[in-house]
XYZ file of C-alpha atoms in Angstrom:
695
model
C 205.386 185.735 -19.303
C 206.221 184.965 -23.062
C 204.187 185.553 -25.966
C 202.046 182.726 -27.287
C 203.371 183.242 -30.793
C 201.603 179.738 -32.184
C 198.376 180.713 -30.814
C 198.617 184.175 -32.393
C 199.492 182.580 -36.035
C 196.711 179.854 -35.906
C 194.189 182.637 -35.051
C 195.283 184.824 -37.730
C 195.538 181.921 -40.050
C 191.565 181.144 -39.689
C 191.070 184.752 -41.292
C 192.817 183.971 -44.192
C 193.068 180.242 -44.579
C 191.791 180.717 -48.028
C 194.844 182.485 -49.335
C 197.731 181.152 -46.943
C 198.973 178.213 -45.283
C 199.852 178.049 -41.727
C 203.440 178.161 -42.496
C 203.104 181.172 -45.108
C 200.928 182.982 -41.861
C 203.973 182.467 -39.476
C 206.090 183.605 -41.748
C 204.640 186.485 -42.602
C 204.278 187.655 -39.034
C 207.430 186.551 -38.013
C 209.811 189.378 -36.507
C 213.617 188.842 -35.534
C 215.225 189.326 -32.240
C 212.243 187.595 -30.648
C 210.548 190.884 -31.197
C 206.911 189.688 -29.544
C 208.925 189.387 -26.074
C 211.245 192.704 -26.523
C 208.746 194.839 -24.610
C 208.264 194.376 -20.894
C 206.743 196.880 -18.551
C 208.671 196.277 -15.764
C 211.493 198.743 -14.705
C 215.016 198.042 -14.727
C 215.134 199.914 -11.388
C 218.159 202.131 -12.672
C 219.119 205.617 -12.395
C 221.366 208.011 -14.275
C 223.266 209.939 -11.827
C 225.964 212.553 -13.006
C 228.606 212.856 -10.399
C 231.476 215.272 -11.654
C 231.979 217.676 -14.744
C 235.300 219.034 -15.746
C 235.821 221.482 -18.611
C 239.076 222.772 -19.766
C 240.143 225.416 -22.493
C 241.575 228.670 -23.431
C 239.265 231.576 -24.630
C 239.996 234.517 -27.001
C 241.880 236.167 -24.389
C 244.243 233.543 -24.038
C 242.949 232.846 -20.455
C 243.175 229.280 -19.423
C 240.582 228.007 -17.438
C 239.483 224.775 -15.487
C 236.327 224.219 -14.521
C 235.710 221.070 -12.033
C 232.306 220.851 -10.276
C 231.339 218.049 -7.902
C 227.505 216.891 -9.020
C 224.855 215.993 -6.520
C 221.166 213.904 -6.077
C 218.154 216.142 -5.960
C 218.021 220.153 -7.315
C 221.059 221.943 -8.222
C 221.540 225.358 -9.808
C 223.993 227.209 -11.739
C 223.062 231.219 -11.441
C 224.375 233.416 -14.030
C 223.466 236.236 -16.894
C 222.492 235.067 -19.905
C 225.373 233.882 -22.494
C 227.667 233.396 -19.435
C 228.372 229.609 -19.602
C 225.539 227.789 -18.161
C 224.001 226.299 -21.598
C 227.872 225.076 -22.448
C 228.017 223.118 -18.913
C 224.920 221.094 -20.124
C 225.842 220.727 -23.814
C 229.169 219.359 -22.554
C 227.214 217.007 -20.705
C 224.972 216.129 -23.610
C 228.144 215.453 -25.557
C 229.624 213.189 -23.401
C 226.532 210.967 -22.823
C 225.375 211.001 -26.699
C 228.417 211.679 -28.770
C 226.321 214.718 -30.333
C 227.356 218.179 -29.789
C 225.479 221.295 -29.941
C 228.056 224.232 -29.116
C 228.262 227.170 -31.137
C 230.991 227.881 -33.068
C 232.621 230.242 -30.661
C 232.642 227.771 -28.061
C 234.053 225.201 -30.308
C 236.931 227.686 -30.845
C 238.219 227.647 -27.018
C 236.778 224.389 -25.481
C 239.457 221.753 -25.449
C 238.749 219.170 -23.096
C 235.764 217.680 -21.359
C 235.428 215.109 -18.494
C 232.227 213.765 -17.247
C 231.651 211.016 -14.269
C 228.485 209.512 -13.931
C 226.715 206.191 -12.564
C 224.206 203.806 -13.618
C 222.970 201.791 -10.464
C 226.281 200.751 -8.950
C 228.202 201.064 -11.984
C 230.456 204.134 -12.235
C 231.714 205.493 -15.774
C 233.237 208.364 -17.133
C 233.809 209.974 -20.513
C 237.018 212.063 -21.532
C 236.757 214.143 -24.676
C 239.863 215.551 -26.187
C 238.879 218.377 -28.425
C 242.504 220.203 -29.028
C 243.157 218.349 -32.729
C 240.724 218.632 -35.786
C 239.379 214.915 -34.742
C 237.742 213.898 -31.650
C 239.964 211.861 -29.377
C 237.340 210.097 -26.549
C 237.506 207.085 -24.122
C 234.968 206.093 -21.832
C 236.330 204.500 -18.557
C 234.772 201.887 -16.104
C 235.842 204.266 -12.950
C 235.794 207.406 -11.418
C 237.393 210.496 -13.116
C 240.344 210.300 -10.355
C 241.227 206.832 -11.464
C 240.926 207.145 -15.254
C 245.332 207.718 -15.703
C 245.738 204.199 -13.817
C 243.593 202.305 -16.032
C 242.788 201.166 -19.484
C 239.502 202.631 -21.074
C 236.690 200.056 -21.905
C 236.906 201.537 -25.796
C 238.372 204.463 -27.210
C 237.215 206.942 -30.238
C 238.465 208.965 -33.107
C 234.997 210.094 -34.287
C 231.552 211.554 -32.807
C 229.905 208.738 -34.595
C 231.978 205.808 -32.795
C 231.478 207.606 -29.251
C 227.829 207.849 -30.390
C 227.053 204.529 -31.186
C 228.721 203.052 -28.018
C 226.793 205.410 -25.591
C 223.715 204.284 -27.513
C 224.656 200.424 -26.952
C 225.481 201.342 -23.197
C 222.026 203.070 -22.388
C 220.429 200.826 -24.240
C 221.464 197.680 -22.560
C 221.091 199.630 -19.048
C 217.864 200.792 -19.254
C 216.329 198.035 -21.761
C 215.906 200.384 -24.561
C 215.947 199.279 -28.543
C 215.453 200.801 -31.855
C 211.640 201.118 -33.064
C 211.264 200.144 -36.809
C 209.484 202.794 -38.449
C 208.553 203.948 -42.172
C 208.321 207.753 -42.822
C 204.932 208.523 -43.984
C 206.393 210.689 -47.081
C 208.897 208.048 -48.057
C 208.608 207.063 -51.837
C 210.681 203.928 -51.585
C 209.859 200.665 -49.937
C 213.363 200.519 -47.748
C 212.529 200.492 -43.837
C 214.166 202.828 -41.419
C 214.793 200.416 -38.539
C 216.810 202.520 -36.359
C 214.868 205.671 -36.250
C 214.533 206.039 -32.665
C 217.815 206.333 -31.198
C 219.439 207.191 -27.568
C 219.551 210.937 -28.839
C 215.518 210.531 -29.059
C 215.629 209.179 -25.671
C 217.973 212.192 -24.188
C 215.231 214.705 -25.580
C 213.009 213.701 -22.255
C 216.257 214.829 -20.245
C 217.475 217.677 -21.477
C 214.976 220.590 -22.209
C 215.970 224.072 -23.329
C 213.714 227.068 -23.103
C 212.600 226.901 -26.628
C 211.524 223.538 -26.070
C 209.045 224.471 -23.155
C 206.178 225.374 -25.257
C 205.984 221.941 -26.735
C 205.317 218.847 -25.344
C 206.297 216.223 -28.158
C 209.948 215.323 -28.918
C 210.334 216.093 -32.503
C 208.158 214.019 -34.731
C 208.293 210.812 -32.033
C 206.427 211.979 -29.151
C 204.306 208.689 -29.155
C 207.223 206.311 -29.869
C 209.683 208.107 -26.903
C 206.387 207.921 -24.934
C 205.671 204.108 -25.293
C 209.381 203.491 -24.281
C 209.238 205.489 -21.291
C 206.283 203.653 -20.488
C 207.803 200.376 -21.231
C 204.488 199.367 -22.221
C 204.102 195.772 -23.660
C 204.007 194.841 -27.373
C 205.591 198.242 -28.336
C 208.422 196.889 -30.277
C 205.980 194.217 -32.380
C 203.276 196.787 -32.832
C 205.914 199.193 -34.841
C 207.539 196.175 -36.282
C 204.213 194.752 -38.031
C 203.236 198.240 -39.004
C 206.403 198.880 -40.700
C 206.254 195.622 -42.702
C 202.589 196.415 -43.620
C 203.576 199.691 -44.853
C 206.048 197.829 -47.124
C 203.625 195.379 -47.902
C 201.133 197.805 -49.267
C 203.719 200.340 -50.791
C 204.942 197.286 -52.950
C 201.475 196.391 -54.006
C 200.353 199.789 -54.485
C 203.616 200.122 -56.837
C 202.659 196.848 -58.468
C 199.351 197.994 -59.159
C 199.998 201.093 -60.661
C 202.516 199.768 -62.845
C 199.823 196.987 -64.019
C 197.189 199.555 -64.696
C 199.595 201.371 -67.239
C 200.737 198.191 -69.297
C 197.040 198.233 -70.918
C 198.110 198.773 -74.771
C 196.856 198.093 -78.155
C 198.914 196.166 -81.237
C 198.697 199.297 -82.879
C 200.240 201.332 -79.987
C 203.126 198.898 -79.597
C 204.172 199.240 -83.076
C 204.097 202.982 -82.590
C 206.628 202.574 -79.556
C 208.890 200.395 -81.503
C 208.718 202.633 -84.481
C 209.835 205.613 -82.056
C 212.154 203.847 -80.763
C 213.962 203.378 -83.823
C 213.575 206.929 -84.824
C 215.100 208.103 -81.178
C 218.248 205.622 -81.242
C 218.725 207.216 -84.875
C 218.943 210.580 -83.549
C 221.161 209.600 -80.735
C 223.511 208.140 -83.363
C 223.612 211.622 -85.206
C 223.893 213.404 -82.093
C 227.092 211.232 -81.082
C 228.693 211.992 -84.514
C 228.466 215.769 -83.928
C 232.234 217.040 -83.878
C 231.411 219.994 -81.441
C 230.182 217.020 -78.850
C 233.490 215.155 -78.933
C 235.439 218.194 -78.523
C 233.611 219.278 -75.087
C 233.808 216.078 -74.023
C 237.553 216.257 -74.375
C 237.747 219.293 -72.486
C 235.173 218.067 -69.885
C 237.847 214.591 -69.411
C 240.717 217.237 -69.135
C 239.066 219.321 -66.734
C 238.459 216.491 -64.655
C 242.188 215.315 -64.955
C 243.272 218.805 -63.724
C 240.476 218.600 -60.637
C 241.641 215.404 -59.765
C 245.414 216.739 -60.052
C 244.538 220.020 -57.888
C 242.764 217.785 -55.056
C 245.493 215.238 -54.915
C 248.733 218.179 -54.930
C 246.085 220.017 -52.221
C 246.076 216.910 -49.922
C 250.033 216.514 -50.467
C 250.660 220.467 -49.639
C 248.305 220.035 -46.633
C 250.449 216.935 -45.735
C 253.818 218.712 -46.161
C 252.996 221.710 -43.952
C 252.039 219.440 -41.211
C 255.255 217.539 -41.408
C 256.894 221.031 -41.816
C 255.426 222.003 -38.301
C 255.865 218.470 -36.449
C 259.774 218.892 -37.853
C 260.026 222.647 -36.379
C 258.372 221.406 -33.191
C 260.988 218.590 -33.323
C 263.915 221.105 -33.672
C 262.758 222.979 -30.782
C 263.047 220.085 -28.542
C 266.211 219.311 -29.620
C 267.848 222.505 -29.267
C 266.597 222.376 -25.316
C 268.017 218.964 -25.069
C 271.590 220.163 -26.808
C 271.596 222.993 -24.379
C 270.935 220.233 -21.253
C 273.838 218.136 -22.386
C 276.343 221.389 -22.934
C 275.520 222.250 -19.071
C 275.751 218.918 -17.968
C 279.411 218.349 -19.555
C 280.503 221.974 -18.407
C 279.052 220.880 -14.707
C 281.262 217.895 -15.123
C 284.325 219.506 -16.488
C 284.161 221.727 -13.278
C 283.901 218.872 -10.830
C 286.555 216.890 -12.450
C 288.519 220.204 -11.944
C 287.616 220.564 -8.140
C 288.472 217.032 -7.370
C 291.983 217.572 -8.697
C 292.747 220.246 -6.795
C 291.491 218.544 -3.828
C 293.835 215.341 -4.358
C 296.549 218.385 -4.682
C 295.328 219.650 -1.577
C 295.059 216.364 0.495
C 298.675 215.018 -0.783
C 299.861 218.233 0.718
C 298.440 217.375 3.850
C 300.035 213.907 3.686
C 303.269 215.293 2.905
C 303.372 217.586 5.352
C 301.870 215.807 7.855
C 304.834 213.881 8.479
C 306.737 216.521 10.079
C 303.895 218.446 11.636
C 301.691 215.772 12.776
C 298.633 217.330 10.720
C 299.306 220.466 13.259
C 299.375 224.107 11.179
C 299.893 226.973 13.344
C 298.122 229.825 12.181
C 298.199 232.428 15.058
C 300.956 232.866 17.524
C 300.000 231.258 20.958
C 302.110 234.022 22.773
C 300.728 237.408 21.061
C 297.765 236.100 19.049
C 299.122 237.700 15.795
C 298.645 235.681 12.718
C 301.730 233.752 11.496
C 302.834 235.059 7.984
C 302.064 232.442 5.490
C 305.769 232.476 3.799
C 306.982 231.756 7.339
C 305.092 228.712 7.630
C 306.337 227.620 3.902
C 309.690 228.038 5.141
C 309.310 225.894 8.256
C 307.933 223.150 6.077
C 311.261 223.542 3.612
C 313.584 223.806 6.556
C 312.386 221.306 9.088
C 313.087 224.154 11.514
C 310.391 225.197 13.945
C 309.461 228.668 13.591
C 308.494 228.758 17.097
C 311.568 227.421 19.069
C 314.214 226.988 16.288
C 314.576 223.568 16.915
C 315.184 220.979 14.226
C 311.874 218.965 13.773
C 312.042 214.806 13.155
C 308.989 213.149 11.286
C 306.431 211.671 12.896
C 304.570 208.462 12.052
C 301.272 210.307 11.401
C 298.108 208.248 10.499
C 297.600 209.329 6.754
C 295.168 206.543 5.916
C 292.142 209.341 6.137
C 293.720 211.267 3.631
C 294.766 208.353 1.496
C 290.935 207.711 1.620
C 289.933 211.067 0.191
C 292.006 211.105 -2.315
C 290.869 207.442 -3.320
C 286.911 208.868 -3.406
C 288.163 212.364 -5.204
C 289.783 209.943 -8.040
C 286.277 208.151 -8.137
C 284.627 211.105 -8.193
C 286.620 212.388 -11.354
C 286.234 208.787 -12.892
C 282.487 209.110 -12.412
C 282.374 212.650 -13.800
C 284.507 211.563 -16.792
C 282.243 208.657 -17.839
C 279.101 210.819 -17.471
C 280.820 213.490 -19.538
C 281.798 210.942 -22.244
C 277.931 209.725 -22.252
C 276.687 213.233 -22.396
C 279.240 214.315 -25.243
C 278.102 211.155 -27.195
C 274.756 211.982 -26.765
C 275.492 215.503 -27.717
C 277.028 214.339 -31.002
C 274.248 212.071 -31.946
C 271.347 215.138 -31.147
C 273.662 217.643 -33.253
C 273.554 215.028 -36.025
C 269.637 214.620 -35.576
C 269.431 218.252 -36.094
C 271.836 218.320 -39.071
C 269.659 215.537 -40.598
C 266.420 217.408 -39.627
C 267.719 220.973 -40.964
C 268.354 218.795 -44.327
C 264.818 217.189 -44.510
C 263.265 220.186 -43.419
C 264.888 222.445 -46.153
C 263.964 219.577 -48.999
C 260.347 219.456 -47.679
C 259.792 223.281 -47.668
C 260.928 223.326 -51.102
C 258.700 220.726 -52.132
C 255.725 222.817 -50.512
C 256.629 225.743 -52.215
C 256.742 223.611 -55.725
C 253.400 222.609 -54.890
C 251.896 226.011 -54.239
C 253.256 226.783 -57.775
C 251.605 223.698 -58.857
C 248.169 224.315 -57.444
C 248.780 228.243 -58.934
C 249.402 226.596 -62.392
C 246.066 224.130 -61.885
C 243.815 227.043 -61.060
C 245.107 228.550 -64.126
C 244.617 225.622 -66.061
C 241.091 224.961 -64.693
C 240.104 228.444 -65.375
C 240.995 228.194 -68.766
C 239.394 224.966 -69.589
C 235.914 226.005 -68.020
C 236.054 229.060 -69.829
C 236.572 227.385 -73.159
C 234.061 224.837 -72.323
C 231.486 227.489 -71.685
C 232.322 229.026 -74.687
C 231.938 225.941 -76.955
C 228.695 224.827 -75.063
C 227.259 228.407 -75.339
C 227.970 228.487 -79.161
C 226.909 224.983 -79.902
C 223.722 224.988 -82.108
C 220.658 223.463 -80.819
C 221.341 222.855 -77.105
C 223.185 219.352 -77.517
C 223.293 218.275 -74.044
C 219.559 219.005 -73.377
C 218.809 217.055 -76.591
C 220.919 214.269 -75.543
C 219.857 213.993 -72.384
C 216.388 213.963 -73.681
C 216.785 211.657 -76.083
C 217.850 209.130 -73.467
C 215.477 209.072 -71.468
C 212.997 208.981 -73.801
C 214.734 206.113 -75.120
C 214.773 204.222 -71.865
C 210.948 205.063 -71.262
C 209.692 203.304 -74.672
C 211.997 200.345 -73.823
C 210.283 199.912 -70.507
C 207.053 200.605 -72.258
C 207.949 197.792 -74.829
C 208.928 195.249 -72.398
C 205.755 195.797 -70.413
C 203.256 195.524 -73.389
C 205.144 192.795 -74.749
C 204.610 190.915 -71.130
C 200.925 192.202 -70.984
C 199.097 188.800 -72.205
C 201.222 186.879 -69.428
C 200.829 188.859 -66.479
C 198.142 188.619 -64.026
C 197.198 191.527 -60.916
C 199.115 189.654 -57.893
C 196.465 189.732 -55.053
C 198.492 187.885 -52.724
C 200.534 190.829 -51.641
C 197.623 192.858 -50.838
C 196.476 189.718 -48.921
C 200.066 189.723 -47.078
C 199.359 193.687 -46.289
C 196.148 192.501 -44.754
C 197.568 189.745 -42.559
C 200.078 192.297 -41.161
C 197.442 194.714 -40.549
C 195.417 192.242 -38.987
C 198.373 191.086 -36.730
C 199.117 194.826 -36.061
C 195.336 195.819 -35.115
C 195.260 192.403 -32.562
C 198.375 193.392 -30.696
C 197.238 197.186 -30.464
C 193.762 195.706 -28.762
C 196.493 193.517 -26.624
C 198.504 196.360 -25.621
C 195.395 198.445 -24.851
C 193.694 196.138 -22.704
C 197.180 195.170 -20.732
C 198.364 198.563 -20.713
C 194.986 200.293 -19.641
C 195.867 199.955 -15.967
C 199.406 201.211 -16.355
C 198.186 204.576 -18.398
C 195.380 205.074 -15.373
C 198.241 204.977 -12.694
C 200.092 207.549 -14.539
C 196.971 209.917 -15.106
C 196.421 209.811 -11.361
C 200.211 210.351 -10.655
C 200.119 213.214 -13.139
C 197.039 214.496 -11.668
C 198.467 214.569 -8.180
C 201.835 216.509 -9.590
C 199.797 219.272 -11.337
C 198.195 220.150 -7.991
C 201.403 219.862 -6.449
C 203.162 222.144 -8.702
C 200.417 224.680 -7.813
C 197.846 223.844 -10.623
C 194.770 222.714 -8.500
C 192.548 224.083 -11.289
C 193.478 220.903 -13.281
C 190.403 218.344 -12.481
C 191.437 215.253 -14.616
C 194.326 214.060 -17.162
C 193.507 211.664 -19.686
C 195.858 209.753 -22.293
C 194.264 208.749 -25.524
C 195.857 204.927 -25.807
C 195.733 205.063 -29.508
C 198.055 208.086 -30.231
C 199.268 209.049 -26.841
C 197.775 212.604 -26.587
C 197.548 213.932 -23.201
C 193.956 215.947 -22.413
C 194.208 218.131 -19.652
C 190.715 218.790 -18.146
C 189.609 221.957 -16.093
C 186.325 221.413 -15.091
C 184.035 221.155 -18.402
C 186.863 222.710 -20.423
C 189.583 220.257 -22.154
C 192.839 221.379 -23.320
C 195.633 219.584 -25.290
C 199.008 220.801 -24.157
C 199.530 223.361 -26.809
C 196.057 225.191 -25.391
C 197.482 225.647 -22.026
C 198.294 228.724 -21.039
C 202.881 229.830 -21.325
C 203.086 230.199 -17.630
C 201.590 226.712 -17.046
C 203.458 224.844 -19.752
C 206.431 223.836 -18.281
C 205.192 222.745 -14.915
C 202.609 220.592 -17.181
C 205.968 219.139 -18.557
C 207.806 218.892 -15.579
C 204.620 216.777 -14.103
C 204.814 214.358 -17.129
C 208.495 213.470 -16.404
C 208.092 213.652 -12.887
C 205.043 211.166 -12.950
C 207.243 209.030 -15.177
C 209.742 208.906 -12.479
C 207.241 208.254 -9.775
C 205.557 205.444 -11.954
C 208.948 203.786 -11.900
C 209.950 204.195 -8.091
C 206.293 203.596 -6.635
C 204.990 201.211 -8.982
C 208.108 199.756 -10.660
C 207.090 200.911 -14.321
C 208.636 202.527 -16.911
C 212.251 203.158 -17.862
C 212.969 207.388 -17.819
C 216.522 207.569 -16.385
C 215.670 210.052 -13.379
C 217.558 212.901 -14.754
C 216.105 216.395 -15.729
C 218.025 219.118 -16.856
C 216.204 222.694 -17.260
C 218.021 225.331 -19.485
C 216.746 229.015 -18.740
C 213.138 227.800 -17.607
C 212.136 231.312 -16.704
C 213.255 233.092 -19.729
C 213.167 236.876 -19.802
C 209.459 236.909 -20.408
C 208.137 234.904 -17.672
C 206.040 236.808 -15.272
C 206.112 236.857 -11.441
C 203.427 234.015 -11.448
C 205.352 231.205 -13.497
C 208.424 232.036 -11.143
C 206.311 231.527 -8.161
C 204.846 228.272 -9.766
C 208.532 227.354 -10.634
C 209.946 227.808 -7.113
C 207.194 225.560 -5.957
C 207.714 222.949 -8.425
C 211.479 222.669 -7.928
C 210.686 222.758 -3.946
C 208.040 220.082 -4.545
C 210.822 217.959 -6.307
C 213.458 218.344 -3.322
C 210.932 217.582 -0.945
C 209.245 214.451 -2.185
C 211.891 212.788 -4.581
C 215.120 214.080 -2.600
C 218.062 211.721 -3.693
C 216.037 209.570 -5.856
C 216.187 212.057 -8.637
C 218.554 214.379 -10.206
C 217.421 217.983 -11.236
C 220.010 220.602 -12.827
C 218.798 223.946 -13.356
C 220.374 226.873 -15.149
C 218.800 230.399 -14.800
C 219.402 233.746 -14.890
C 216.437 234.445 -12.493
C 218.099 235.248 -9.051
C 215.090 234.818 -7.266
C 215.063 231.277 -7.756
C 218.530 231.065 -5.638
C 216.225 230.837 -2.531
C 214.898 227.254 -2.899
C 218.486 225.837 -2.532
C 219.782 225.567 0.854
C 222.722 223.430 0.596
C 225.831 225.286 -0.398
C 227.500 222.524 -2.719
C 224.147 222.292 -4.780
C 224.135 226.269 -6.216
C 227.039 228.207 -7.907
C 225.921 231.935 -8.452
C 227.699 234.364 -10.397
C 227.706 238.165 -10.064
C 226.199 240.360 -13.211
C 228.386 240.105 -16.180
C 230.591 237.353 -14.418
C 231.032 234.168 -16.388
C 230.618 230.749 -14.805
C 234.202 229.766 -15.821
């Protein structure tokens, strides 16, 4: 149901009719992007499901690794000692989903590739992160990981900020999130921070580290994240009106303070003018100081040296990068030259082989006229081998070596030998053409290598010269800084401090004079104050409306949370109450009422899980809210956890698996091996021996 903005404006206008017209009230209360209808309680009925994670890299011991793991709904677990890679997996997931990495410096040196496949309802996405270079290369695909080589990405990125912006747009659109306008309480200016609540803020409701378990708040934004995950009506308009009201109040406060300070007598005004004259005279006197000019000249030279050094430093870095590329190209060309040379040699051998075959085939043709393709190698009478010389003599004399009769020529079929000669000639011609082509390619490569060598030598000399130039510039900068510091130390009366104070005094006096001269025509502007009051009234009215409309939702959530607490083994909790004004949660244990920070450490994680599981259950059963239904627990037991806490956590995870099953995804990384008993499916658990890394 659309918000009745016109009726809202009329109602507020009746209160402030003496100060504003109806159109003015409408303009004051107007919110862009249909702000009054932006927040809806109905769930988008979507979930975020992680499906596969791939990590690749090379550790300091030069051992390359590839970690490829399928991910599933329900509870999954990684079990390994602390500092053995569990958190790296979760941080890689967070990097792919938010564009913000939380890796340690050591991990950044060996992690080179991340791929994450996930789905939102029926849509499948894959994020690919290439970390091999100094600059991130990333891409998002609308397909599974196995298909990304055959498809173009939705979008590619060369920076973390670009990826973060795209992922925020994606999740904001899919889950109906939006940035909330907000003004910092300590903010001295009147400018708004209108995107303070980002996708990274909402992701904090998914990823939980051990250091977070004793704190229910998400930074200083708990109340706003809570409101967004609940999907309460008018959330956007409430914060937008409050931000506009704070801005108007700040403007009115600054103007009031300014106007109060403007009261000044005629005598005091004349004193200010005389003081300004004296200040200007001192400034002129200081500006003609010869020491000042000398110091300014040194400062200019020093600035020029520093600019030249930075320019040459960049040129040197670029030159070194080009040298590396040219060396790589040279190595590649050497491999290609060797391949061409081998190919040419192989062709020569083939040509020689077929030339020999042609001679042999021709010999068969010539001899076959008389011998009908029959060549006797053994005596048919005694089985002894016939002497080769005797056979050659037979061919030359045309007298049979067996019966001594003269042999006459036979009309033998020589076509098969002619065909073989033709084929051999064809092979010779083919290999000759191939050798010519390879030889030309070889010549081109050798010319290319020669040019590369010449350019490499030239560029290497240029880089060496840049190193010399940088060294000379460093010496010049050091000398200039020394001269400047000596002159400043020797300057009498601390010139710079005096000059700065005089300029500050001049500006202050000029402002005081300008304000005083306008004093007679200035009146206190109460309209700005009234504008702030209009906005505060609108803000209060929206708060009351949301409190009324959202009470049923909060009551549902309170009942679900109490049930969850009991299911998680906290049966001594008798009631849960959520303050509708500040969204602080109160936990009742009989007559004792505690905030989250008052709960024992062993119960805090379960209480925190109860909140997020209740938000998920509110979505699943009531169709309200917008939690992504994904929870990541990094080291939930910690080292100091007692046996009661571990047992409580086991009950919690079993409860999640049994009640929610395929509707949620909970991923746990722990060093506590007692928790392994709750996972019954082998594909959902990965256990490493003591001292062994996950990957």
